[in-house]
JSON list of C-alpha atoms in Angstrom, two decimals:
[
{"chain": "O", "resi": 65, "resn": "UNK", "atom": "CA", "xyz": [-15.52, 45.61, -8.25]},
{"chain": "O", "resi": 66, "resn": "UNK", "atom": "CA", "xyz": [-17.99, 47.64, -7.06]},
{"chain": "O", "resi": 67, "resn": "UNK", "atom": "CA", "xyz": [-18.38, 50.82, -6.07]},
{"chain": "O", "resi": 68, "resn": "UNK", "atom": "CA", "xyz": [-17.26, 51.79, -2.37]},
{"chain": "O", "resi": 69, "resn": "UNK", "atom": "CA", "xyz": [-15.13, 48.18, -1.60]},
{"chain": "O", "resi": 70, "resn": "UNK", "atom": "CA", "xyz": [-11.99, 48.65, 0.14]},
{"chain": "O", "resi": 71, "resn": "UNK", "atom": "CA", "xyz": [-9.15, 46.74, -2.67]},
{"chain": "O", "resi": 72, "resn": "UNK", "atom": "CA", "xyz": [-6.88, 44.53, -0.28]},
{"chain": "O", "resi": 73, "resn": "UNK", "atom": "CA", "xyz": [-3.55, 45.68, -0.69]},
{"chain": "O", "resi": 74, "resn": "UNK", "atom": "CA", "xyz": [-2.02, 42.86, 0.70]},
{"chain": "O", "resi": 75, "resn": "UNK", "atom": "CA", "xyz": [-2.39, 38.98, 1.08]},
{"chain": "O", "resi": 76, "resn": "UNK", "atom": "CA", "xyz": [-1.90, 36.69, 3.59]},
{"chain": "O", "resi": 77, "resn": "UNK", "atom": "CA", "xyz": [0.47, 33.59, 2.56]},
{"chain": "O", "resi": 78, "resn": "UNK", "atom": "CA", "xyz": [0.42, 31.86, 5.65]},
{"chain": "O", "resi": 79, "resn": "UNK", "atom": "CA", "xyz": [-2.69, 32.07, 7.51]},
{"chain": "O", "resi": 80, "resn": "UNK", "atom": "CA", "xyz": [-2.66, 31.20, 11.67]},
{"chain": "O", "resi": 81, "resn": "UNK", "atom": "CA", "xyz": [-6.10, 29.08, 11.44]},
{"chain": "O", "resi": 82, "resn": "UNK", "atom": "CA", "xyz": [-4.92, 26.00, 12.69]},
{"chain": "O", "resi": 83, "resn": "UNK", "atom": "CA", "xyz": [-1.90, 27.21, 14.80]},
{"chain": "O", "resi": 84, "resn": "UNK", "atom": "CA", "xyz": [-1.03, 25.02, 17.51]},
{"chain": "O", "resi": 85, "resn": "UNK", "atom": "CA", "xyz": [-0.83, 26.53, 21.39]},
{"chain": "O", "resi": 86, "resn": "UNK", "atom": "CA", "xyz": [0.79, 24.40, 23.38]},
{"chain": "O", "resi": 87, "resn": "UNK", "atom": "CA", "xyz": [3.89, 23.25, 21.09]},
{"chain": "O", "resi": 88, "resn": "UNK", "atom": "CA", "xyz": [6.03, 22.21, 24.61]},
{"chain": "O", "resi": 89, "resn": "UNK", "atom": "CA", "xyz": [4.43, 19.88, 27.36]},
{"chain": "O", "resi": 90, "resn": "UNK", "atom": "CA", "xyz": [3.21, 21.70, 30.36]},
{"chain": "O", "resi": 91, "resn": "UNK", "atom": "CA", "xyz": [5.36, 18.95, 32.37]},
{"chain": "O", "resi": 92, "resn": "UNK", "atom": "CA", "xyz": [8.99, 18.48, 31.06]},
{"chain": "O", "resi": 93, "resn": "UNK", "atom": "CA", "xyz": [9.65, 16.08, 33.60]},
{"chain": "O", "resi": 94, "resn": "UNK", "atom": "CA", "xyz": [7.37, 13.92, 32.07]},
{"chain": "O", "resi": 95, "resn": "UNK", "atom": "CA", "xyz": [7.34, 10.76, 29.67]},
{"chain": "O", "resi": 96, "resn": "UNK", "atom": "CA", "xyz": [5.88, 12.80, 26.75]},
{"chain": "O", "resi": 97, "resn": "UNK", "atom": "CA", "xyz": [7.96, 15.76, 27.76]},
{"chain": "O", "resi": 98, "resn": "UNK", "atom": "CA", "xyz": [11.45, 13.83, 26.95]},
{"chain": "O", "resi": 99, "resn": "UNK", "atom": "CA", "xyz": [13.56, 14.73, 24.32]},
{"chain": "O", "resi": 100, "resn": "UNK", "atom": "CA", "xyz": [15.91, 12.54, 22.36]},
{"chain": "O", "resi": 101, "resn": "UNK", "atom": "CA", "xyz": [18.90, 14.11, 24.22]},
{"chain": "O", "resi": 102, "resn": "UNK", "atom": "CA", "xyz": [17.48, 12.99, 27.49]},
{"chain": "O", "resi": 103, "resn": "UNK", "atom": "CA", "xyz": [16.31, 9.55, 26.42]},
{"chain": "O", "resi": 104, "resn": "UNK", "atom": "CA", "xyz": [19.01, 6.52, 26.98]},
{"chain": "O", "resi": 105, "resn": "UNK", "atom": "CA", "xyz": [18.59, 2.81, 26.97]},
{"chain": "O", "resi": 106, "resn": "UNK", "atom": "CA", "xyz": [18.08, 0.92, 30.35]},
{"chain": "O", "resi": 107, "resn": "UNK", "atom": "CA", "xyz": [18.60, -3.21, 31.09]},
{"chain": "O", "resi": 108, "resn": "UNK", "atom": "CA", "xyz": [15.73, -4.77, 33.26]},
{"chain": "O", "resi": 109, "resn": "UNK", "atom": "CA", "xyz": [13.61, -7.29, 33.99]},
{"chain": "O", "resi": 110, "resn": "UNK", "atom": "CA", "xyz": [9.83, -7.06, 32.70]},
{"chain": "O", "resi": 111, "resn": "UNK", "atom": "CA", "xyz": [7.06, -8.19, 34.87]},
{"chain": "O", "resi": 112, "resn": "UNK", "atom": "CA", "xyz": [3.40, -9.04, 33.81]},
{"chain": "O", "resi": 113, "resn": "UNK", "atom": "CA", "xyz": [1.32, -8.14, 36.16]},
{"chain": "O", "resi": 114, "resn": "UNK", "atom": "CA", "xyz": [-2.14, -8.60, 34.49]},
{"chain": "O", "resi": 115, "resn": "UNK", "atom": "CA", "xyz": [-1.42, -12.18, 33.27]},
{"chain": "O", "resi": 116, "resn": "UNK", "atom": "CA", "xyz": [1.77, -13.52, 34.93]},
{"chain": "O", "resi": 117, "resn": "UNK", "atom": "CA", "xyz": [4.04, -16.06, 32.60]},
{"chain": "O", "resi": 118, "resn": "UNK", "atom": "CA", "xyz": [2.26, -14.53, 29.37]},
{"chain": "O", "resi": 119, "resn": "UNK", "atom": "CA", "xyz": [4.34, -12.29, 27.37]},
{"chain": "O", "resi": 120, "resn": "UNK", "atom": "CA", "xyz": [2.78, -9.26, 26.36]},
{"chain": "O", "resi": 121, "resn": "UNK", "atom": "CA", "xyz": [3.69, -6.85, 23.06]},
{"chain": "O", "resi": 122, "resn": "UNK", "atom": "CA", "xyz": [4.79, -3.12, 23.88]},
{"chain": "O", "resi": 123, "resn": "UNK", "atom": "CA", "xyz": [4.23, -0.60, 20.39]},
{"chain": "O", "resi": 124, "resn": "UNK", "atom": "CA", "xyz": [4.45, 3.14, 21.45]},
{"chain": "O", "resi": 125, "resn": "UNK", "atom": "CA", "xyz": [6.04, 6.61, 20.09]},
{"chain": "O", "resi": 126, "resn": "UNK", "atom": "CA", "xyz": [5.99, 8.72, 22.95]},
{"chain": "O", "resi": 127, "resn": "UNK", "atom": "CA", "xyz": [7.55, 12.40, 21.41]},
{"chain": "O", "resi": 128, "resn": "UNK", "atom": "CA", "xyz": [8.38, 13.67, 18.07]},
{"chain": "O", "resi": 129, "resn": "UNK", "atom": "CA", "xyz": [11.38, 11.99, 16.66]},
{"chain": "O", "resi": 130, "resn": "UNK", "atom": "CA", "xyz": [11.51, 9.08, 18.46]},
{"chain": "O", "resi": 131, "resn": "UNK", "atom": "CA", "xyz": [11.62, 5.56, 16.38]},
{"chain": "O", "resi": 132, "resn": "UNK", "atom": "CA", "xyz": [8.54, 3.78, 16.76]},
{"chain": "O", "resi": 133, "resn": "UNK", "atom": "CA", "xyz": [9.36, 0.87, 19.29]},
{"chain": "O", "resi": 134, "resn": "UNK", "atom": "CA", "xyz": [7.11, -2.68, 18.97]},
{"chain": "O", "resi": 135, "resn": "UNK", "atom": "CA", "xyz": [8.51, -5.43, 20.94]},
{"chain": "O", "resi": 136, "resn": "UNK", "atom": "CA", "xyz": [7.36, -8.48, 22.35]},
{"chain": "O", "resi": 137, "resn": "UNK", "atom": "CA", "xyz": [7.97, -8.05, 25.99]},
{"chain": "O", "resi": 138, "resn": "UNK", "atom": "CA", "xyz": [8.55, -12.00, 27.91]},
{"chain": "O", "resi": 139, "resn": "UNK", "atom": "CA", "xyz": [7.86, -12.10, 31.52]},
{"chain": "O", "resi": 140, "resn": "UNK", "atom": "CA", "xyz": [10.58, -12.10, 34.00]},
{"chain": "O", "resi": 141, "resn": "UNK", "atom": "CA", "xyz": [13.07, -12.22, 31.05]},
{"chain": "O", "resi": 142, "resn": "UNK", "atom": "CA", "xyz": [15.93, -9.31, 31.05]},
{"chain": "O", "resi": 143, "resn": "UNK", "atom": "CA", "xyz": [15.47, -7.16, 28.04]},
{"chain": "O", "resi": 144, "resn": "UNK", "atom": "CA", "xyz": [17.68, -3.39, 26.82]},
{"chain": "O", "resi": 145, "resn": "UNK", "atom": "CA", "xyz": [15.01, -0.68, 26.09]},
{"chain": "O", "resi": 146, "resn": "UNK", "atom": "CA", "xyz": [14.66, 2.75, 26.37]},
{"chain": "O", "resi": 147, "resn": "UNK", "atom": "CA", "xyz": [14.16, 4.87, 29.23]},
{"chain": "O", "resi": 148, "resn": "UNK", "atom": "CA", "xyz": [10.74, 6.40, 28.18]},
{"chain": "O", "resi": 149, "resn": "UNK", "atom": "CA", "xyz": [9.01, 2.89, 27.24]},
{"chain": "O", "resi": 150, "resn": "UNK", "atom": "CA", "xyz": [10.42, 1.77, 30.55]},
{"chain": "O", "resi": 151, "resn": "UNK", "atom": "CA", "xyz": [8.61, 4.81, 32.11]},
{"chain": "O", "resi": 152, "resn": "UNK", "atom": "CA", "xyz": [5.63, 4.60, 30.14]},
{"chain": "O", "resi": 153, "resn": "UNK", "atom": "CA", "xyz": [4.97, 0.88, 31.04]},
{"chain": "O", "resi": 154, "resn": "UNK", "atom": "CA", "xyz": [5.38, 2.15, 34.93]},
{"chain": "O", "resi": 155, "resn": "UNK", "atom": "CA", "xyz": [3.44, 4.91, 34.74]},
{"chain": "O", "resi": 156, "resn": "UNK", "atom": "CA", "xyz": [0.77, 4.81, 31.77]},
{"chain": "O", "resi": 157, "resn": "UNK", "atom": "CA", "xyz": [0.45, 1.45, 31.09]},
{"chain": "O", "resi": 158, "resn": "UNK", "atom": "CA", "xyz": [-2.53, -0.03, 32.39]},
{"chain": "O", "resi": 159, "resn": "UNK", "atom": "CA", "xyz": [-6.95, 0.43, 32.15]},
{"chain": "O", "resi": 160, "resn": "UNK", "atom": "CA", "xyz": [-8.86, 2.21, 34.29]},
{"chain": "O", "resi": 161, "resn": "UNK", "atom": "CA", "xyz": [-11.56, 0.28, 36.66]},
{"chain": "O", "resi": 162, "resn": "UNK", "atom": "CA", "xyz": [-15.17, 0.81, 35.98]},
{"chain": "O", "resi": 163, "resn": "UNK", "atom": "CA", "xyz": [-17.46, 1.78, 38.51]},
{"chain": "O", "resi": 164, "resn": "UNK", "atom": "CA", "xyz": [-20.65, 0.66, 39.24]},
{"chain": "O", "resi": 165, "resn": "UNK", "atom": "CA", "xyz": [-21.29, 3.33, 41.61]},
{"chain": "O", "resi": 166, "resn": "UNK", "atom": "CA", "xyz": [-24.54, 5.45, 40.46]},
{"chain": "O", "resi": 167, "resn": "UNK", "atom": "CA", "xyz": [-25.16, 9.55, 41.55]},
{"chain": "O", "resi": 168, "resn": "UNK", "atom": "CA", "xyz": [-28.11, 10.94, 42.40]},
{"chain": "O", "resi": 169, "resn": "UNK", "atom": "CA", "xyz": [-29.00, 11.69, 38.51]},
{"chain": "O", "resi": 170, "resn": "UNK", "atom": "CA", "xyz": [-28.37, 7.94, 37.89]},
{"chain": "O", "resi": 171, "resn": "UNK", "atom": "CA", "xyz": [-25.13, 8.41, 35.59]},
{"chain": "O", "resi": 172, "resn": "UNK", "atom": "CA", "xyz": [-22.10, 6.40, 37.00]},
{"chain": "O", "resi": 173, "resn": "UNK", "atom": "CA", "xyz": [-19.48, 7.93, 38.72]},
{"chain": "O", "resi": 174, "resn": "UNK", "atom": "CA", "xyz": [-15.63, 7.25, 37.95]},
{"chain": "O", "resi": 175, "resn": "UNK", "atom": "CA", "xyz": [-13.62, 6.41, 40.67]},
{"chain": "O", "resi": 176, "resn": "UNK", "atom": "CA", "xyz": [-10.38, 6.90, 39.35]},
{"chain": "O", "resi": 177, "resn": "UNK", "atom": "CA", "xyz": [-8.19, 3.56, 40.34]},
{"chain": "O", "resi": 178, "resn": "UNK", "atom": "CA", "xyz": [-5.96, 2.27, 37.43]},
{"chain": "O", "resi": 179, "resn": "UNK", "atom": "CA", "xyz": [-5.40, -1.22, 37.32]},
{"chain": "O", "resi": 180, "resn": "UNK", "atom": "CA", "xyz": [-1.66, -1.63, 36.11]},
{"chain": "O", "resi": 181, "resn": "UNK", "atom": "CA", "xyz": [-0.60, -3.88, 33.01]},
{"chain": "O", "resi": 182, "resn": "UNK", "atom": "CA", "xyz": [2.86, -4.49, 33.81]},
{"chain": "O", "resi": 183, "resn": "UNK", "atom": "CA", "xyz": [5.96, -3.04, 35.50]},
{"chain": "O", "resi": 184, "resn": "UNK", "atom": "CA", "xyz": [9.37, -2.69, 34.58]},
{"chain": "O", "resi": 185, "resn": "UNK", "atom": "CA", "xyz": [12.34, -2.93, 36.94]},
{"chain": "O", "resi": 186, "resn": "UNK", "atom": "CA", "xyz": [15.33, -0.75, 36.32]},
{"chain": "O", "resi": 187, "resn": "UNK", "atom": "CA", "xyz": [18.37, -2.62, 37.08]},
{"chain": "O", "resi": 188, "resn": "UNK", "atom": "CA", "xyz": [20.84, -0.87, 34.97]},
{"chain": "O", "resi": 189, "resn": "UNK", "atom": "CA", "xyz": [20.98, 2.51, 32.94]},
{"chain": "O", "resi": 190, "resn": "UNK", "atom": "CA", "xyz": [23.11, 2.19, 30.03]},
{"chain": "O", "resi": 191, "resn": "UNK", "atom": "CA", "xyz": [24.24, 5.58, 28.17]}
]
């Protein structure tokens, strides 16, 4: 070594570079927020909004340690899932609507209206 440098007298075995901030949802209430204690399975009736009579295939993992669900999803048929794809298909499932709508810089401007996949009707919560 040369002459002056400071010997390190100890080394790090587990470095925080890629340390993750936010390990719990900011919202617990939440469909990404839910847990496997507060997730149950719920009978309903599915509803296609986007193309009524078609059925339409559902695969999502919504938090860590939940099984990976993939179903085909028939419309107006009565189906058992769980709570959180039930929420999810309420809440996230769907596209947002592009805007033609141009600002003054010419760039186009979002408008914010989601145009909803499918629904799901709760009829019956099963624990």
């Amino acid at each position: 070594m040369a002459k002056g440098m400071i010997i390190p007298t100890e080394t790090r075995v587990n470095p925080l570079i890629h340390k993750r901030i936010n390990r719990t949802p900011v919202n617990v209430d939440s469909v990404y927020g839910m847990t496997p204690e507060k997730d149950h399975k719920v009978k309903g009736q599915f509803v296609n909004v986007e193309y009524p009579g078609l059925p339409q295939k559902v695969s999502v993992s919504l938090y860590k340690g939940m099984p990976y669900f993939s179903e085909v999803l028939v419309d107006g048929e009565t189906c058992i899932i769980p709570l959180c794809v039930a929420r999810w298909i309420n809440e996230d499932f769907g596209y947002d609507k592009h805007s033609y709508i141009k600002d003054d810089k010419g760039e186009t401007l979002k408008t914010g209206k989601k145009v909803p996949r499918g629904k799901f009707i709760i009829e019956e919560h099963l624990k």
